[in-house]
Coordinates of C-alpha atoms and ligand atoms in Angstrom, one line a residue:
X26 CA 12.2 -20.1 -17.1
X27 CA 9.8 -20.8 -20.0
X28 CA 6.7 -18.7 -20.3
X29 CA 3.6 -20.7 -19.3
X30 CA 0.6 -20.7 -21.7
X31 CA -1.8 -19.6 -19.0
X32 CA -1.9 -18.1 -15.5
X33 CA -4.7 -17.2 -13.2
X34 CA -3.2 -13.8 -12.5
X35 CA -0.6 -12.0 -14.6
X36 CA 1.2 -9.1 -13.0
X37 CA 3.1 -6.8 -15.4
X38 CA 6.1 -5.4 -13.5
X39 CA 8.5 -6.9 -11.0
X40 CA 9.2 -3.8 -9.0
X41 CA 8.5 -3.6 -5.3
X42 CA 4.8 -3.2 -5.9
X43 CA 4.4 -6.1 -8.3
X44 CA 6.5 -8.4 -6.1
X45 CA 4.6 -7.5 -3.0
X46 CA 1.3 -8.2 -4.8
X47 CA 2.6 -11.6 -6.0
X48 CA 3.8 -12.5 -2.5
X49 CA 0.5 -11.5 -0.8
X50 CA -1.6 -13.2 -3.5
X51 CA 0.4 -16.4 -3.0
X52 CA 0.2 -16.1 0.8
X53 CA -3.6 -15.7 0.5
X54 CA -3.8 -19.0 -1.4
X55 CA -3.8 -17.8 -5.0
X56 CA -2.2 -20.8 -6.8
X57 CA -1.3 -19.6 -10.2
X58 CA 0.4 -16.2 -10.1
X59 CA 2.8 -15.0 -12.8
X60 CA 4.9 -11.8 -12.7
X61 CA 6.4 -10.7 -16.0
X62 CA 9.3 -8.3 -15.7
X63 CA 11.0 -6.8 -18.8
X64 CA 14.3 -6.3 -17.1
X65 CA 15.2 -7.8 -13.7
X66 CA 13.3 -7.9 -10.4
X67 CA 13.7 -4.5 -8.7
X68 CA 15.6 -2.9 -11.6
X69 CA 13.0 -0.3 -12.3
X70 CA 12.4 2.9 -10.4
X71 CA 12.4 0.9 -7.1
X72 CA 16.2 0.7 -7.5
X73 CA 16.3 4.6 -7.4
X74 CA 14.3 5.1 -4.2
X75 CA 15.8 6.7 -1.1
X76 CA 14.2 4.1 1.1
X77 CA 12.2 6.6 3.2
X78 CA 9.3 5.5 5.3
X79 CA 6.9 8.0 7.0
X80 CA 3.5 8.1 8.5
X81 CA 3.4 11.9 7.8
X82 CA 0.8 11.8 5.0
X83 CA -2.1 14.2 4.4
X84 CA -5.0 11.8 4.2
X85 CA -6.4 9.2 6.6
X86 CA -6.2 6.4 4.0
X87 CA -2.5 7.0 3.4
X88 CA -1.7 7.4 7.1
X89 CA -3.4 4.0 7.7
X90 CA -1.4 2.6 4.7
X91 CA 1.8 3.8 6.4
X92 CA 1.0 2.6 9.9
X93 CA 0.2 -0.8 8.5
X94 CA 3.4 -0.8 6.4
X95 CA 5.5 0.3 9.4
X96 CA 4.2 -2.7 11.4
X97 CA 5.5 -4.9 8.5
X98 CA 8.9 -3.2 8.4
X99 CA 9.2 -3.6 12.2
X100 CA 8.8 -7.4 12.0
X101 CA 10.2 -7.8 8.5
X102 CA 13.1 -10.1 9.6
X103 CA 10.7 -12.5 11.4
X104 CA 8.4 -12.7 8.4
X105 CA 11.0 -12.8 5.6
X106 CA 14.2 -14.0 7.3
X107 CA 16.0 -10.9 5.9
X108 CA 17.3 -7.8 7.6
X109 CA 15.8 -4.9 5.5
X110 CA 18.0 -2.3 7.2
X111 CA 15.0 -0.7 8.8
X112 CA 15.9 2.2 11.1
X113 CA 13.7 4.8 12.7
X114 CA 15.8 7.9 11.8
X115 CA 12.8 10.2 11.8
X116 CA 11.5 12.6 9.2
X117 CA 12.0 16.4 9.7
X118 CA 10.2 19.0 7.6
X119 CA 11.6 22.6 7.7
X120 CA 9.0 25.3 7.2
X121 CA 9.6 29.0 6.3
X122 CA 6.1 30.1 5.0
X123 CA 3.1 30.7 7.3
X124 CA 0.7 29.3 4.7
X125 CA 2.7 26.0 4.6
X126 CA 2.6 25.9 8.4
X127 CA -1.2 26.3 8.4
X128 CA -1.5 23.3 6.1
X129 CA 0.7 21.3 8.4
X130 CA -1.3 22.2 11.5
X131 CA -4.4 20.4 10.2
X132 CA -2.4 17.5 8.7
X133 CA -0.5 17.0 12.0
X134 CA -3.8 17.0 14.0
X135 CA -5.1 14.3 11.7
X136 CA -2.0 12.2 12.0
X137 CA -2.0 12.6 15.8
X138 CA -5.7 11.6 15.9
X139 CA -4.7 8.3 14.2
X140 CA -1.9 7.7 16.7
X141 CA 1.1 9.0 14.9
X142 CA 3.9 10.4 17.0
X143 CA 4.4 13.8 15.2
X144 CA 4.7 17.3 16.4
X145 CA 5.4 20.9 15.3
X146 CA 8.6 22.1 16.9
X147 CA 10.5 25.4 17.0
X148 CA 13.5 26.0 14.6
X149 CA 15.8 25.8 17.7
X150 CA 14.5 22.3 18.4
X151 CA 15.2 21.3 14.8
X152 CA 18.7 22.6 15.2
X153 CA 19.1 20.5 18.3
X154 CA 18.2 17.4 16.2
X155 CA 20.5 18.4 13.3
X156 CA 23.1 20.9 14.7
X157 CA 24.5 21.6 11.2
X158 CA 21.2 23.2 10.1
X159 CA 20.9 26.9 9.3
X160 CA 17.5 27.8 10.8
X161 CA 17.4 31.6 10.9
X162 CA 14.9 31.8 8.0
X163 CA 12.6 29.0 9.4
X164 CA 9.4 29.6 11.3
X165 CA 8.8 26.0 12.5
X166 CA 9.6 22.4 11.7
X167 CA 7.6 19.2 11.9
X168 CA 9.2 16.1 13.5
X169 CA 8.1 12.5 13.2
X170 CA 10.5 10.4 15.3
X171 CA 9.0 7.1 14.3
X172 CA 9.5 7.7 10.6
X173 CA 12.5 5.9 9.1
X174 CA 14.1 4.1 6.2
X175 CA 14.9 0.6 4.8
X176 CA 16.6 -0.9 1.8
X177 CA 14.4 -1.1 -1.3
X178 CA 16.5 -3.9 -2.9
X179 CA 16.4 -6.0 0.3
X180 CA 12.6 -5.6 0.6
X181 CA 11.8 -6.2 -3.1
X182 CA 14.0 -9.3 -3.2
X183 CA 12.4 -10.6 0.0
X184 CA 8.9 -10.3 -1.5
X185 CA 10.1 -12.0 -4.7
X186 CA 11.8 -14.9 -2.9
X187 CA 8.9 -15.6 -0.6
X188 CA 6.4 -15.3 -3.5
X189 CA 8.4 -17.9 -5.4
X190 CA 8.6 -20.2 -2.4
X191 CA 4.8 -20.0 -2.1
X192 CA 4.4 -21.0 -5.8
X193 CA 4.3 -17.8 -7.7
X194 CA 6.4 -17.6 -10.9
X195 CA 8.5 -14.6 -11.8
X196 CA 9.9 -14.4 -15.3
X197 CA 12.5 -11.8 -16.0
X198 CA 13.5 -10.4 -19.4
X199 CA 10.0 -10.5 -20.8
X200 CA 8.5 -7.3 -22.2
X201 CA 4.7 -7.3 -22.4
X202 CA 3.8 -5.7 -25.7
X203 CA 0.0 -6.3 -25.9
X204 CA -3.1 -7.1 -23.9
X205 CA -5.8 -9.0 -25.6
X206 CA -9.4 -7.9 -25.0
X207 CA -12.4 -10.0 -25.9
X208 CA -15.9 -8.9 -25.2
X209 CA -14.7 -6.0 -23.0
X210 CA -12.5 -8.4 -20.9
X211 CA -8.7 -8.8 -20.7
X212 CA -8.0 -12.4 -21.7
X213 CA -4.3 -12.6 -22.4
X214 CA -1.0 -10.7 -22.4
X215 CA 1.2 -10.7 -25.4
X216 CA 5.0 -10.9 -25.4
X217 CA 7.8 -11.7 -27.9
X218 CA 8.2 -15.1 -26.2
X219 CA 4.5 -16.0 -26.5
X220 CA 1.0 -15.2 -25.3
X221 CA -0.3 -16.0 -21.8
X222 CA -4.0 -16.5 -21.3
X223 CA -5.4 -15.2 -18.1
X224 CA -8.4 -14.2 -16.0
X225 CA -6.8 -11.1 -14.4
X226 CA -4.1 -8.7 -15.6
X227 CA -2.5 -6.4 -13.0
X228 CA -0.7 -3.3 -14.2
X229 CA 2.2 -2.7 -11.7
X230 CA 4.4 -1.1 -14.3
X231 CA 5.6 1.9 -12.2
X232 CA 6.6 4.8 -14.4
X233 CA 5.5 2.8 -17.5
X234 CA 2.0 2.4 -16.1
X235 CA 0.3 4.8 -18.7
X236 CA 2.0 3.0 -21.6
X237 CA 0.8 -0.4 -20.2
X238 CA -2.7 1.0 -19.7
X239 CA -2.8 2.0 -23.3
X240 CA -2.2 -1.6 -24.3
X241 CA -5.7 -2.3 -22.9
X242 CA -7.1 1.0 -24.2
X243 CA -7.2 2.5 -20.7
X244 CA -6.1 6.0 -20.0
X245 CA -4.1 6.3 -16.8
X246 CA -2.8 9.8 -15.7
X247 CA 0.6 8.5 -14.5
X248 CA 3.4 10.9 -15.4
X249 CA 7.0 9.8 -15.0
X250 CA 9.0 12.7 -13.6
X251 CA 12.8 12.7 -13.1
X252 CA 14.4 13.3 -9.7
X253 CA 18.1 13.2 -8.8
X254 CA 20.0 12.1 -5.7
X255 CA 23.6 13.0 -5.3
X256 CA 26.0 11.8 -2.6
X257 CA 29.1 13.2 -1.0
X258 CA 32.4 11.6 -0.2
X259 CA 32.5 10.4 3.4
X260 CA 31.6 13.5 5.5
X261 CA 32.0 13.0 9.3
X262 CA 31.4 16.7 9.9
X263 CA 27.7 15.8 9.8
X264 CA 27.6 12.8 12.1
X265 CA 24.8 10.3 11.5
X266 CA 22.2 9.2 11.8
X267 CA 20.3 12.3 10.8
X268 CA 16.6 12.4 10.1
X269 CA 15.4 12.5 6.5
X270 CA 15.1 16.3 6.3
X271 CA 13.2 18.2 3.7
X272 CA 13.4 21.9 3.2
X273 CA 9.9 22.8 2.1
X274 CA 10.9 26.1 0.7
X275 CA 13.3 24.7 -1.9
X276 CA 12.3 21.0 -2.1
X277 CA 15.9 20.0 -1.1
X278 CA 16.2 17.0 1.1
X279 CA 19.0 15.0 2.7
X280 CA 19.9 12.1 5.0
X281 CA 23.0 10.3 5.9
X282 CA 23.9 7.0 4.1
X283 CA 26.7 5.3 6.0
X284 CA 29.5 8.0 6.1
X285 CA 28.1 9.9 3.1
X286 CA 25.4 12.5 2.8
X287 CA 22.6 11.9 0.3
X288 CA 21.3 15.2 -1.2
X289 CA 18.4 15.7 -3.6
X290 CA 17.4 19.0 -5.2
X291 CA 13.8 17.8 -5.1
X292 CA 13.5 18.2 -8.8
X293 CA 10.3 17.3 -10.7
X294 CA 11.1 17.1 -14.4
X295 CA 9.4 15.8 -17.5
X296 CA 12.0 14.0 -19.6
X297 CA 9.4 12.1 -21.6
X298 CA 8.9 8.4 -21.6
X299 CA 12.6 7.6 -21.6
X300 CA 13.1 4.9 -19.1
X301 CA 16.9 5.0 -19.2
X302 CA 17.1 8.0 -17.0
X303 CA 20.3 9.9 -17.5
X304 CA 21.9 12.1 -14.8
X305 CA 21.9 15.7 -15.7
X306 CA 25.2 17.0 -14.2
X307 CA 23.9 20.5 -14.4
X308 CA 21.7 19.6 -11.5
X309 CA 24.7 19.3 -9.2
X310 CA 25.0 23.1 -9.1
X311 CA 21.4 23.6 -8.1
X312 CA 21.7 20.8 -5.4
X313 CA 24.9 22.3 -3.9
X314 CA 23.4 25.8 -3.8
X315 CA 20.2 24.6 -2.0
X316 CA 22.3 22.3 0.3
X317 CA 24.8 25.0 1.4
X318 CA 22.0 27.4 2.2
X319 CA 20.5 24.8 4.6
X320 CA 23.7 23.1 5.7
X321 CA 26.5 25.7 5.4
X322 CA 29.2 23.2 6.5
X323 CA 28.6 21.2 3.3
X324 CA 30.8 23.9 1.6
X325 CA 33.6 21.6 2.7
X326 CA 32.1 18.5 1.1
X327 CA 32.7 17.0 -2.3
X328 CA 30.1 15.3 -4.5
X329 CA 31.3 11.9 -5.4
X330 CA 28.3 10.5 -7.5
X331 CA 24.6 10.4 -8.0
X332 CA 21.7 8.9 -9.9
X333 CA 18.4 9.9 -11.3
X334 CA 15.1 8.0 -11.4
X335 CA 11.5 8.5 -12.4
X336 CA 8.7 9.1 -9.9
X337 CA 5.4 7.9 -11.3
X338 CA 3.2 11.0 -10.4
X339 CA -0.5 11.5 -10.6
X340 CA -2.3 14.8 -10.8
X341 CA -3.4 14.7 -7.1
X342 CA -0.3 12.8 -5.8
X343 CA -2.3 9.8 -4.7
X344 CA -1.9 6.3 -6.1
X345 CA -4.3 4.6 -8.5
X346 CA -5.5 1.3 -7.1
X347 CA -8.5 -0.7 -8.3
X348 CA -10.2 -2.3 -11.4
X349 CA -9.6 -0.2 -14.5
X350 CA -12.8 1.4 -15.8
X351 CA -14.1 -0.1 -19.1
X352 CA -12.0 -3.3 -19.2
X353 CA -13.1 -6.2 -17.0
X354 CA -10.2 -8.2 -15.5
X355 CA -7.7 -5.3 -15.7
X356 CA -6.5 -4.2 -12.3
X357 CA -4.2 -1.3 -11.7
X358 CA -1.8 -0.6 -8.8
X359 CA 0.2 2.4 -10.1
X360 CA 1.0 6.1 -9.7
X361 CA 2.8 5.8 -6.3
X362 CA 4.9 8.9 -6.8
X363 CA 7.6 9.2 -4.2
X364 CA 6.0 6.7 -1.8
X365 CA 5.6 3.4 -3.7
X366 CA 8.4 1.7 -1.8
X367 CA 7.1 2.5 1.7
X368 CA 3.5 1.7 0.8
X369 CA 4.3 -1.6 -1.0
X370 CA 3.6 -3.9 2.0
X371 CA 0.1 -2.5 2.4
X372 CA -0.6 -2.3 -1.3
X373 CA 0.2 -6.0 -1.7
X374 CA -2.0 -6.9 1.1
X375 CA -5.1 -4.9 0.0
X376 CA -4.7 -5.9 -3.6
X377 CA -4.6 -9.5 -2.6
X378 CA -7.7 -9.1 -0.5
X379 CA -9.5 -7.5 -3.4
X380 CA -8.5 -10.1 -6.0
X381 CA -8.9 -13.2 -3.7
X382 CA -11.7 -12.2 -1.4
X383 CA -13.5 -9.8 -3.7
X384 CA -13.0 -6.6 -1.6
X385 CA -10.2 -4.9 0.3
X386 CA -10.5 -4.6 4.1
X387 CA -9.9 -0.8 3.9
X388 CA -11.8 2.0 2.2
X389 CA -9.7 2.7 -0.9
X390 CA -11.9 5.3 -2.6
X391 CA -9.1 7.8 -2.3
X392 CA -7.3 5.8 -5.0
X393 CA -10.3 5.1 -7.3
X394 CA -9.1 4.8 -10.9
X395 CA -12.1 6.7 -12.2
X396 CA -11.8 9.7 -9.8
X397 CA -10.1 11.9 -12.5
X398 CA -12.9 11.2 -15.0
X399 CA -15.5 12.0 -12.3
X400 CA -13.7 15.2 -11.5
X401 CA -13.2 14.0 -7.9
X402 CA -9.5 14.1 -7.5
X403 CA -8.0 16.6 -5.0
X404 CA -4.4 17.2 -3.9
X405 CA -4.2 17.4 -0.1
X406 CA -0.7 18.8 0.0
X407 CA 0.7 20.8 -2.8
X408 CA 4.2 21.3 -1.3
X409 CA 7.3 19.4 -2.3
X410 CA 7.4 15.7 -1.5
X411 CA 9.8 14.3 1.1
X412 CA 11.2 11.8 -1.3
Ligands
FAD503 C1 14.9 9.6 -6.7 C2 13.8 8.8 -6.1 C3 13.7 8.7 -4.7 C4 12.6 8.0 -4.2 N1 12.5 7.8 -2.8 C5 11.5 7.1 -2.3 C6 11.5 6.9 -0.9 O1 12.3 7.4 -0.1 N2 10.4 6.2 -0.4 C7 9.5 5.6 -1.2 O2 8.5 5.0 -0.7 N3 9.5 5.8 -2.5 C8 10.5 6.5 -3.1 N4 10.6 6.7 -4.4 C9 9.4 6.2 -5.2 C10 9.5 4.7 -5.5 O3 10.8 4.4 -6.1 C11 8.4 4.2 -6.4 O4 7.2 4.8 -6.0 C12 8.3 2.7 -6.4 O5 9.6 2.1 -6.5 C13 7.4 2.2 -7.4 O6 7.5 0.8 -7.5 P1 6.8 0.1 -8.7 O7 7.0 -1.4 -8.4 O8 5.5 0.6 -9.0 O9 7.7 0.6 -10.0 P2 9.0 -0.1 -10.6 O10 10.1 -0.4 -9.6 O11 9.5 0.8 -11.7 O12 8.5 -1.5 -11.2 C14 7.8 -1.6 -12.4 C15 8.4 -2.6 -13.2 O13 7.7 -2.8 -14.4 C16 8.5 -3.2 -15.4 N5 7.8 -3.0 -16.6 C17 7.3 -1.8 -17.1 N6 6.7 -2.0 -18.3 C18 6.7 -3.4 -18.5 C19 6.3 -4.2 -19.6 N7 5.6 -3.7 -20.7 N8 6.5 -5.5 -19.5 C20 7.2 -6.1 -18.5 N9 7.6 -5.3 -17.4 C21 7.4 -4.0 -17.5 C22 9.7 -2.3 -15.2 O14 10.9 -2.8 -15.8 C23 9.8 -2.2 -13.7 O15 10.8 -3.1 -13.1 C24 11.6 7.4 -5.0 C25 11.7 7.5 -6.4 C26 12.8 8.2 -7.0 C27 12.9 8.3 -8.5

């Protein structure tokens, strides 16, 4: 597809976030939406996600984001005509430290007050859910039976297809290399294939968000950090489905994928701005060690492959959504860390409300782009992420 000379809204990034925004904008009646993707739709960090979906978040805003997104996943096939592979396998957090448990007690109370089915259970109950678990060193677990998973590729492609059907244009293989600013306002994006004049530029560039922010002179604290996932050969000794289970002491997490077991060491590693994320095979040893401690039967398993991806982290682990300070017409929807996939349906909806109606229907101050400069960012859970 040729690059148009103008578009009302230009979205930089055709990952799950950019495609959801494009779909929701088009659905809300925005007529002239253009997504520019330097690679292919969904080829960025979205293609590395484990597909996990949970309502177990530490803040009211994020819990509401999740509950809204879960409603979309539940009726995804009706809305998009595609089976996203959504299954409520549950999320299980394994706790060995009393301080960690105290943090969970208040977060679980908040989640329950918002209607989430979540409870603190005994180690023996966790073992009843996943009999292969070693639980002797645990003091508790947290169980959310309504949490689950779906396929990131299916969901992203469904957003992209419906966006196109509603009139949005998505052009792949186009790298945005500049953002023109005139009189403090973003007026165009620059690419090797030409310049596109616009009224609104949306930064949905995932782990490249800080780099794209710099094109407009905006500093965004989005730090790409590498995380690995390995998988075993078919391993019927742990029958599925099993909940997405996170060992809070080590960061290790696992779930079943068909007959295989997915295993992540829960690593958080600065590998620079290199967006071709190589697998570090040395991580296999660390993963296997953490895995065998928690699931001794895995000693019999063989690792048959794996991948690594970048999680776009922010200093307080909350996303950054809103108008960028200092440049009019430059909107950001970035920094989603390990939860950008699951929050993409709600992100698309609230961003479209903001851009079309002038304001989102939810209080999004948690995600305010200027919170870091104002010294008002606060991490609400400093333990390892589930994804
Ligand atoms: C190992 C791992 C496991 C994860 N597990 C989960 C999980 O279980 N659940 C969950 O919710 N999330 C998970 N995540 C996080 C999730 O993958 C991300 O938060 C989410 O995919 C972010 O989507 P995005 O659209 O913002 O980014 P991306 O998918 O990276 O999309 C951004 C796009 O922008 C494009 N782009 C960048 N710069 C430019 C430019 N200059 N011009 C044009 N295009 C550009 C890129 O090519 C890319 O396609 C996981 C991440 C990793 C690494």
